[in-house]
Every structure is written in structure tokens, then in C-alpha cells.
Coordinates of C-alpha atoms in Angstrom, one line a residue:
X1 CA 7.3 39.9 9.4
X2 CA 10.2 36.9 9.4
X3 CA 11.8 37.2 6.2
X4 CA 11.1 33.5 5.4
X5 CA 6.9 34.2 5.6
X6 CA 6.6 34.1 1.6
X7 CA 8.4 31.0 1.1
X8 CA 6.2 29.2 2.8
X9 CA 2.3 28.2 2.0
X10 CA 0.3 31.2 3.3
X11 CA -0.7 29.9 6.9
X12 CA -4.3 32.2 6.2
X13 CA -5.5 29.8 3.9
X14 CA -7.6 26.6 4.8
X15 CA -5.6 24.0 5.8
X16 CA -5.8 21.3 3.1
X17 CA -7.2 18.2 3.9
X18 CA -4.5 15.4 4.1
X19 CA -5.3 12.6 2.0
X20 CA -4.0 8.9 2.6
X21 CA -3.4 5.7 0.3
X22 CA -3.7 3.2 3.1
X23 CA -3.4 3.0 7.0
X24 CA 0.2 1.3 7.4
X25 CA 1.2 -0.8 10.6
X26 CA 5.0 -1.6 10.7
X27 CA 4.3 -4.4 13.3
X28 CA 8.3 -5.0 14.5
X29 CA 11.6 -3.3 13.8
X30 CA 13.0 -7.0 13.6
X31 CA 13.5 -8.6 10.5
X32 CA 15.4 -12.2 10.0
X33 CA 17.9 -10.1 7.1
X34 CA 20.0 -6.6 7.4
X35 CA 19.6 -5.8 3.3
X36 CA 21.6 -2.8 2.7
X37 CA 18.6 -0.7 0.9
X38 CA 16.6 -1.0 3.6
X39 CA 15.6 2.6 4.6
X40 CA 14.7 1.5 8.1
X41 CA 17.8 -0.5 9.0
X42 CA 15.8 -3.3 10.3
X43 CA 17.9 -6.7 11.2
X44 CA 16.9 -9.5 13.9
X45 CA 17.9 -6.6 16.7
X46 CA 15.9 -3.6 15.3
X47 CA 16.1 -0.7 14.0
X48 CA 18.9 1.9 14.0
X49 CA 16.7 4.7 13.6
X50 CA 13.9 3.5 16.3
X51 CA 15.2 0.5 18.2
X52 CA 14.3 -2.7 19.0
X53 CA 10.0 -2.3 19.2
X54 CA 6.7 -3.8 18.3
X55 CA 3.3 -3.2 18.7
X56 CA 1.3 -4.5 21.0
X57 CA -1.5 -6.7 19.8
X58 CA -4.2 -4.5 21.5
X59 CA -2.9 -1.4 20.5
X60 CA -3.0 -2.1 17.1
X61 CA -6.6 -3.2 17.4
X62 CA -7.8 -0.2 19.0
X63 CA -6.3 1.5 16.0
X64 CA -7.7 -0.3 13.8
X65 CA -11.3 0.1 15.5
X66 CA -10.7 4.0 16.0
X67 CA -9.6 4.2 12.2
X68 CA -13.3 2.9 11.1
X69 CA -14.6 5.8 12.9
X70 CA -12.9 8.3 11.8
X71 CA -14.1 10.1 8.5
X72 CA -11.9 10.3 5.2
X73 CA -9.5 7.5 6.4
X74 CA -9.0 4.9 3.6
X75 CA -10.4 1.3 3.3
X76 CA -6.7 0.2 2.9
X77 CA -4.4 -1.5 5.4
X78 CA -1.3 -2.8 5.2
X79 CA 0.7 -5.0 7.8
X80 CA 4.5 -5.0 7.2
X81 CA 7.8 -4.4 9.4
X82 CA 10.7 -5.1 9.7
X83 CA 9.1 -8.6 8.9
X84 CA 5.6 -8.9 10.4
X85 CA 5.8 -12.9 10.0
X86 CA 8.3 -13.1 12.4
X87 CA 4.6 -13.0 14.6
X88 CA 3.2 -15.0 12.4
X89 CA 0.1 -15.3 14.8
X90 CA -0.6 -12.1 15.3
X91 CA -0.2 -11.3 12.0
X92 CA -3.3 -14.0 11.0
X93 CA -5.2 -12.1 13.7
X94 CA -4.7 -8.3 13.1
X95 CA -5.6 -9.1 9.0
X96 CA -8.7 -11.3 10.2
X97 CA -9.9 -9.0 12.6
X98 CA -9.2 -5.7 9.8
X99 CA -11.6 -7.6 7.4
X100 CA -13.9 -8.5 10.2
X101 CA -14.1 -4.4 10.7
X102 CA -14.8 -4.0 7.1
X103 CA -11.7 -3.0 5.8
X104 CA -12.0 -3.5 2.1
X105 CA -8.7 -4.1 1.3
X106 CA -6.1 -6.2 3.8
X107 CA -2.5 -6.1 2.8
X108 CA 0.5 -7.6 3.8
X109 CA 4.5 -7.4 2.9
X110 CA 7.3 -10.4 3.6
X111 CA 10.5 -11.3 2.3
X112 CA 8.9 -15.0 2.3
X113 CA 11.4 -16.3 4.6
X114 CA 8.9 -18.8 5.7
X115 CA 8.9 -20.8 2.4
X116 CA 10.7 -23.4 3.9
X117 CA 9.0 -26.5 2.2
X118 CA 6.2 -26.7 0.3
X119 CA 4.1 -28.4 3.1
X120 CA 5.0 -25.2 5.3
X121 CA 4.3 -22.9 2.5
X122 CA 1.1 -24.2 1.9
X123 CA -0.2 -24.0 5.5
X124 CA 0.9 -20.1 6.1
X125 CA -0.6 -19.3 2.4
X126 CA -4.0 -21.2 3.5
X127 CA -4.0 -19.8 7.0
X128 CA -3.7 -16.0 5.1
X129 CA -6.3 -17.0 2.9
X130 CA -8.9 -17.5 5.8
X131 CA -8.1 -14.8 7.3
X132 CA -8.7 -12.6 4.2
X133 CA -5.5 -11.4 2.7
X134 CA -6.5 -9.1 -0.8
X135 CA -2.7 -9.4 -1.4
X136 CA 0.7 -10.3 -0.4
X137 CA 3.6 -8.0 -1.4
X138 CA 7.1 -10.0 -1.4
X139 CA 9.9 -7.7 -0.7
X140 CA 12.6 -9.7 -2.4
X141 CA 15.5 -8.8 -4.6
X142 CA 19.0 -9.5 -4.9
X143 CA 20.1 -7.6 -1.7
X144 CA 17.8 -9.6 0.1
X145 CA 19.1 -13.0 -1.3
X146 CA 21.9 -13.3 1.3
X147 CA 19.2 -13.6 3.7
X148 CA 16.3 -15.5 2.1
X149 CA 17.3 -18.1 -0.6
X150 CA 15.2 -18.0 -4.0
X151 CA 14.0 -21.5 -3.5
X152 CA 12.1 -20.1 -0.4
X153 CA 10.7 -17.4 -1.8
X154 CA 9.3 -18.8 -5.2
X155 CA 8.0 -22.1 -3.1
X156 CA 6.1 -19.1 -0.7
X157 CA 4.9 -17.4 -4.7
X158 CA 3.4 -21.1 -5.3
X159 CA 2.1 -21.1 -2.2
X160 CA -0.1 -18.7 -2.1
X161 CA -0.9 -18.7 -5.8
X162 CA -2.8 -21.8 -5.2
X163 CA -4.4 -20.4 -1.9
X164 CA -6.1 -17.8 -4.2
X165 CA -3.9 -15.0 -2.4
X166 CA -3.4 -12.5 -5.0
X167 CA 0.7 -11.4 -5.1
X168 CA 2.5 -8.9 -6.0
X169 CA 6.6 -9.0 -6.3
X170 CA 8.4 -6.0 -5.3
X171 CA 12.0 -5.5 -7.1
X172 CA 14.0 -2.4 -6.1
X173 CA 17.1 -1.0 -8.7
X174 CA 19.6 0.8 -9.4
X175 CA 21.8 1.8 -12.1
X176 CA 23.8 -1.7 -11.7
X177 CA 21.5 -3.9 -10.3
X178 CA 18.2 -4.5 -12.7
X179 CA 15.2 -6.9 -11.8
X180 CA 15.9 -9.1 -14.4
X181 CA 18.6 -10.8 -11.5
X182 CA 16.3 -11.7 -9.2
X183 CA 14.4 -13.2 -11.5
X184 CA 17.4 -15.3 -12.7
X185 CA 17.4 -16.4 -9.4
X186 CA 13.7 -17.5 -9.0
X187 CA 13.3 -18.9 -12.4
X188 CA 11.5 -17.1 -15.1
X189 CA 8.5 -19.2 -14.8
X190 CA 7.1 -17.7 -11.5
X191 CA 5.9 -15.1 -13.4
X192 CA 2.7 -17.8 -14.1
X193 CA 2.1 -17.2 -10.0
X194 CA 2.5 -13.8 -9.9
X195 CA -0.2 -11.3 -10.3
X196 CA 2.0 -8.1 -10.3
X197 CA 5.4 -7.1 -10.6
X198 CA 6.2 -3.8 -9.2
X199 CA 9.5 -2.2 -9.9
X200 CA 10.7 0.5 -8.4
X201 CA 14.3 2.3 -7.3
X202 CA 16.1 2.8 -4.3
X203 CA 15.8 5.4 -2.3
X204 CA 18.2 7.5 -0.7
X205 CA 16.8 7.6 2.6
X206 CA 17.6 5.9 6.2
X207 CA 20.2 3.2 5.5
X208 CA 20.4 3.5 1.6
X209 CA 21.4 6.9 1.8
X210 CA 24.6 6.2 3.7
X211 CA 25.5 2.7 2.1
X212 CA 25.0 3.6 -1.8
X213 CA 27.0 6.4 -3.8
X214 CA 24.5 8.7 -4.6
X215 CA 25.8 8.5 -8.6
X216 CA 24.8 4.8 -8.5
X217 CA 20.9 5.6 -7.3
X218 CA 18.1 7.0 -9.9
X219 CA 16.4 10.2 -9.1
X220 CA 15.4 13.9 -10.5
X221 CA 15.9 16.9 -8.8
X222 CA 12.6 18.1 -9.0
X223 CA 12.6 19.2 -5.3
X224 CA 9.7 21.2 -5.4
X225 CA 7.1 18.5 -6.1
X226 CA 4.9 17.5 -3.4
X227 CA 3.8 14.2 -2.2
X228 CA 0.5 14.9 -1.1
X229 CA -0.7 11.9 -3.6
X230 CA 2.1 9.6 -2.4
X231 CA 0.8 9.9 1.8
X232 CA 0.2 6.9 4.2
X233 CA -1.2 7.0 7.7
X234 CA 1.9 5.4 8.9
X235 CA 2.3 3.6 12.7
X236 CA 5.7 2.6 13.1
X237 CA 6.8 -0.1 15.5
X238 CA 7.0 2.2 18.4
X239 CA 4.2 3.5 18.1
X240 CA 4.6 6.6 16.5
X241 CA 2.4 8.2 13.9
X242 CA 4.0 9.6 10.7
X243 CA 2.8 10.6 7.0
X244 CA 4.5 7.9 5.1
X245 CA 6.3 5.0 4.9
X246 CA 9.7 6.0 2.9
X247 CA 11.2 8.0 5.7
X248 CA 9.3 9.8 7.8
X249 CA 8.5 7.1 10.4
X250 CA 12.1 6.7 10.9
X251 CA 12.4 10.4 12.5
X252 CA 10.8 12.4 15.7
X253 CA 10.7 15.2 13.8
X254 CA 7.9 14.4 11.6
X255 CA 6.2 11.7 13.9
X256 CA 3.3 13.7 15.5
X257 CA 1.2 11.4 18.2
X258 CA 2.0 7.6 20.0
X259 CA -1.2 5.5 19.8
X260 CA 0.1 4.5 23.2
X261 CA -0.8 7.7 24.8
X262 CA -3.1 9.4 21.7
X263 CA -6.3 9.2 20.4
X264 CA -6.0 8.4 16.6
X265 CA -8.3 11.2 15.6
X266 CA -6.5 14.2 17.7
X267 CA -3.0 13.1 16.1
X268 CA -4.9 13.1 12.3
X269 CA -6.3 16.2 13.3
X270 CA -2.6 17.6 14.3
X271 CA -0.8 16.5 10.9
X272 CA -4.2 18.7 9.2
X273 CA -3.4 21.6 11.1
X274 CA 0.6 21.1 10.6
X275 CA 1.8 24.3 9.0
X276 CA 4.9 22.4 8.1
X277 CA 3.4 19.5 6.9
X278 CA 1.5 21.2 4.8
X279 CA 3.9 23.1 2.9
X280 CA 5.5 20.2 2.5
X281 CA 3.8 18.0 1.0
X282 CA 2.2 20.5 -0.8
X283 CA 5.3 22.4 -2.7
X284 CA 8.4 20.0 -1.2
X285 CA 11.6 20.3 0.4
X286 CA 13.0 23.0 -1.2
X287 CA 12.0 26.0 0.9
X288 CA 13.1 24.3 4.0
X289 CA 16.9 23.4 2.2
X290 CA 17.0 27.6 1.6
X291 CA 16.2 28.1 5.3
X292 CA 18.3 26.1 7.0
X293 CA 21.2 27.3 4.4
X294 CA 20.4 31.1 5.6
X295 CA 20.6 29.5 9.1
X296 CA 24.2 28.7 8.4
X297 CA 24.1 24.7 8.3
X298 CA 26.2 22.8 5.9
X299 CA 23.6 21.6 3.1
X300 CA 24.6 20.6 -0.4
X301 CA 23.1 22.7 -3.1
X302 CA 20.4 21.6 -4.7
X303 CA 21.6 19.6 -7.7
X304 CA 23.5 17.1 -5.2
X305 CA 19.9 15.6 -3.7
X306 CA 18.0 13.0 -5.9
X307 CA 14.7 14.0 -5.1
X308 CA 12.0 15.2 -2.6
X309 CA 12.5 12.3 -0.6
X310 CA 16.4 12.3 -0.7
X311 CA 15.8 16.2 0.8
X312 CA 13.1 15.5 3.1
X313 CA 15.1 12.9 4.7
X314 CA 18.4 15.2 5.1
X315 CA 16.1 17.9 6.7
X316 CA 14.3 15.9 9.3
X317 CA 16.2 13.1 10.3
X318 CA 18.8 15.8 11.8
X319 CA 17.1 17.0 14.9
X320 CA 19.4 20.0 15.1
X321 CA 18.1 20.9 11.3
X322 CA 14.5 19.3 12.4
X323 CA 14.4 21.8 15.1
X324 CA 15.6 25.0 13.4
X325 CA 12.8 24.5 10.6
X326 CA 10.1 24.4 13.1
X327 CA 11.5 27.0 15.6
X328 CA 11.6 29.6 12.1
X329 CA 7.6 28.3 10.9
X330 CA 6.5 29.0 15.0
X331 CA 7.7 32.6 14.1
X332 CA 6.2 33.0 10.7
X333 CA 2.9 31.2 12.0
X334 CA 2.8 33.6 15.3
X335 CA 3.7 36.8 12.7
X336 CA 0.8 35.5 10.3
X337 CA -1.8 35.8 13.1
X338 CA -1.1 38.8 14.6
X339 CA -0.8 40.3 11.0
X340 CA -4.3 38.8 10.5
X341 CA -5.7 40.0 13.3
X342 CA -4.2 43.7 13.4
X343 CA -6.0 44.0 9.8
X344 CA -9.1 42.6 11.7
X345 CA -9.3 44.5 13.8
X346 CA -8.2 47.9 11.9
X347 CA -10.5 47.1 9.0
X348 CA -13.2 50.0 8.5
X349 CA -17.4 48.5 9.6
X350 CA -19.1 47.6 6.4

């Protein structure tokens, strides 16, 4: 058997179930700003990592209809980008038509660049409210203030504060940069609009990863955690169908269906029956950091990555590294069987 076999999950067992937070559609790879934490690299001519894509208005609705019917899926979408509201249309009709469905909770994410004037403010927060937004997240912070001024953004807060849209302001940080900035720059009293403030750190993956010394980002090294309880069911603009929404979408590697081309329910059956998958999101990136070091690629011991996702992302947005991982698990997979069914086979009647 391949030497690598017990490092990984043992293939015999059941595959686990995956379990997902929310269905996520990243509607465009364009966004109106080019913030350097932005994993995805988005700016107004895509993506680095996927182009310049969108979905098509009916292909997200036949995923959200095929979603409904499939069992174990969550109640929760989420519309983001790049910047959704650059289709500000389609945006009203994909959350209308995902509460129309029965989706309990209808999400959405903007930088707010459309807080232009309160009049203008007032008639996107309204025309969300109809359409049954739970909440908006605003993705705003002091790398995106180059972009989107604070005036815009807390008149868009207002906004939908007296629409009765529920919001929640997402601040990222590092060592440097604290939240306490951005709100400097909004005014301390739009905390009265705000119904959460989420806080959270950059990560090194996709764009951040190459624009911020790693000594300046917060992170552990714990790189054998999983992220099972972290997973979304994550379309990215291209269509492409990936396990969450911090990195993943941005590579091939561990995209596995196009909603183009694929039912919903036989790519959500494929990521169940992933071997790799499983393992990783089960018992993290380690193991596969160990194999591709016996393999004889350059990769930094494990001290120098800042967490599971920091690692997950090295692995598999390399195709060359991508591809090595899953030529070794076909192996260990093929060995596993025909160990399985040698024993079978051999096993003395009852």
C-alpha cells in the first residue's frame, strides 16, 4: 500500500456528510474598488483568479429552484460578488424570487457604493426591503475607503435602517489597522443603525496573501483543524461550484461541477464522495503540506503558514501542487479497495 494511506482519513469508512452554512452566489467578478485584502482580486475588470464572469440570471434561478429540492441544503442564501449591485436589478430579482421559493433567510453583501444621496439611498434600501432582504452585510473598511467614501456608506447604513433591513457591518484587521478607523471615518454614531458589527482578520489567501507581510496578519498554526463547521455551497461567478467562500472558489482544483453543464445534486453528491475533500475538511491541510514535501516541492515548514486557510490556499491554488495531491489520493483510494476487496473475498464463510 502507498506509503501516504495512513495519513489520510481511512477511505473504508462512510463518507461524512458535508454540512453547509448557506448557499453562496458570487453574482460578478467586477466590483467598482480593487481593495488590497480582497482574496478574490476583484476590480471593475474581474478577477485575477477567474476572469471577467457573471452569472446568468437563469442559471442562478434554476439553482436556486434545484437547491429547494435537494435534501440537507440550508435555508440560507447569500448574494455577493465582486459587487452584486453593480446589477442592481437582478440583484432585486434573484433575493425576491429566493424568498418567493421559501428560503428562510435572503442575504446580501455591498461595499454601499450606491449611497450616493439620501434620496438614492432610500429608494435601493426600500426596493430591498420588498423584495425581502433578512440582512445586508456592508463590506467596508479602511482599504476599501479609496474606493467608496464614508459619507456613502453610512448614508446607505441610514438607508436601510429606516427601511427595516436588518445590517450588519463587516470590518477586517490586522496587526496595524483596527476597526476603530473605519469608524472614525463613518462617525461613531452609526452604530444607532447598525444591528451587528462583525470583526474579523485578514486572511492570507488570493490577493492578501501576496500584498501583506505575513508578520503583519493574525493567525495560529493550528493546521490540523478542520473546517467542516466553517463550509458554504459556494457558486462563483463562472459558474463553478466550490466548498467555501475564503478561497476555494478562486481555484480548479477544488471547484468540482459548473451549474452551466451540472445538475446541482450530482456536483453535491461529488464533493460527499470526495476523498480529498473529506480529509480535508475533516483533519486540515497538514497531511497534504507533508506529501507534497516528500514529493520534492518547495513548501515552507509548517510554523511559516497562519492557519488552515493560509495552507489550504498554498496547496490548491498551485495546479502543479493541486495535481500531485490528487494523483497520490487516486493511488491510496485504488490501493484501499483492492485491499478491501482481497479481505472480502479471502474472508472465511460465517
Amino acid at each position: 500500500m502507498s506509503r501516504y494511506a495512513g495519513d489520510f482519513a481511512d477511505l473504508e469508512d462512510p463518507q461524512m456528510s458535508l454540512s453547509f452554512n448557506a448557499i453562496v452566489f458570487e453574482l460578478t467578478s467586477r466590483c467598482n474598488a480593487q481593495c488590497k485584502m480582497c482574496y478574490q482580486a476583484a476590480g471593475p475588470k474581474g478577477s485575477t483568479y477567474v476572469g471577467d464572469v457573471a452569472l446568468k440570471l437563469e442559471d442562478t434561478i434554476s439553482v436556486l429552484e434545484q437547491a429547494r429540492n435537494i435534501p440537507g441544503l440550508p435555508d440560507r442564501v447569500h448574494f455577493g460578488g465582486g459587487e452584486g449591485f453593480l446589477d442592481q436589478q437582478m440583484m432585486y430579482g434573484v433575493i425576491a424570487y429566493a424568498r418567493q421559493l421559501g428560503f428562510r433567510d435572503v442575504t446580501a453583501v455591498s461595499n454601499c457604493f450606491w449611497g450616493v444621496s439620501e434620496t438614492r439611498a432610500n429608494q435601493v434600501a426600500e426596493k430591498l426591503a420588498e423584495a425581502g432582504l433578512s440582512q445586508m452585510e456592508i463590506s467596508w473598511d479602511v482599504w476599501h475607503a479609496p474606493y467608496v467614501k464614508a459619507e456613502r456608506v453610512a448614508t446607505a447604513i441610514r438607508a436601510l435602517h429606516r427601511a427595516g433591513v436588518e445590517t450588519n457591518l463587516r470590518l477586517l484587521t490586522t496587526k496595524s489597522v483596527r476597526g476603530h478607523e473605519a469608524f472614525d471615518m463613518l462617525g461613531r454614531d452609526i452604530i444607532e443603525a447598525l444591528d451587528e458589527i462583525a470583526i474579523g482578520n485578514v486572511l492570507p489567501t488570493g490577493k492578501a496573501a501576496e500584498e501583506f507581510p505575513h508578520d503583519e496578519l493574525y493567525g495560529g498554526q493550528n493546521l490540523d483543524a478542520g473546517c467542516m463547521s466553517n463550509l458554504n455551497l459556494t457558486i462563483n461567478p463562472a459558474g463553478k461550484v466550490a466548498p467555501c467562500c475564503s478561497g476555494a472558489d478562486q481555484t480548479e482544483a477544488l471547484c468540482f461541477g459548473d451549474v452551466r453543464t451540472d445538475r446541482l445534486v450530482d456536483i453535491v453528491e461529488r464533493m460527499n464522495e470526495s476523498a480529498l475533500l473529506s480529509d480535508l475538511v475533516r483533519r486540515g491541510s497538514r497531511s497534504f503540506l507533508e506529501l507534497l514535501r516528500e514529493q520534492g516541492f518547495d513548501v515552507p515548514e509548517d510554523d511559516a503558514f497562519l492557519g488552515p486557510c493560509h495552507a489550504c490556499w498554498t496547496v490548491f491554488s498551485d495546479p502543479e501542487k493541486a495535481n500531485a495531491v490528487k494523483r497520490v489520493l487516486e493511488v491510496v483510494e485504488k490501493e484501499s479497495v483492492v485491499e478491501w476487496a482481497t479481505s472480502y473475498f479471502n474472508a472465511e464463510p460465517a
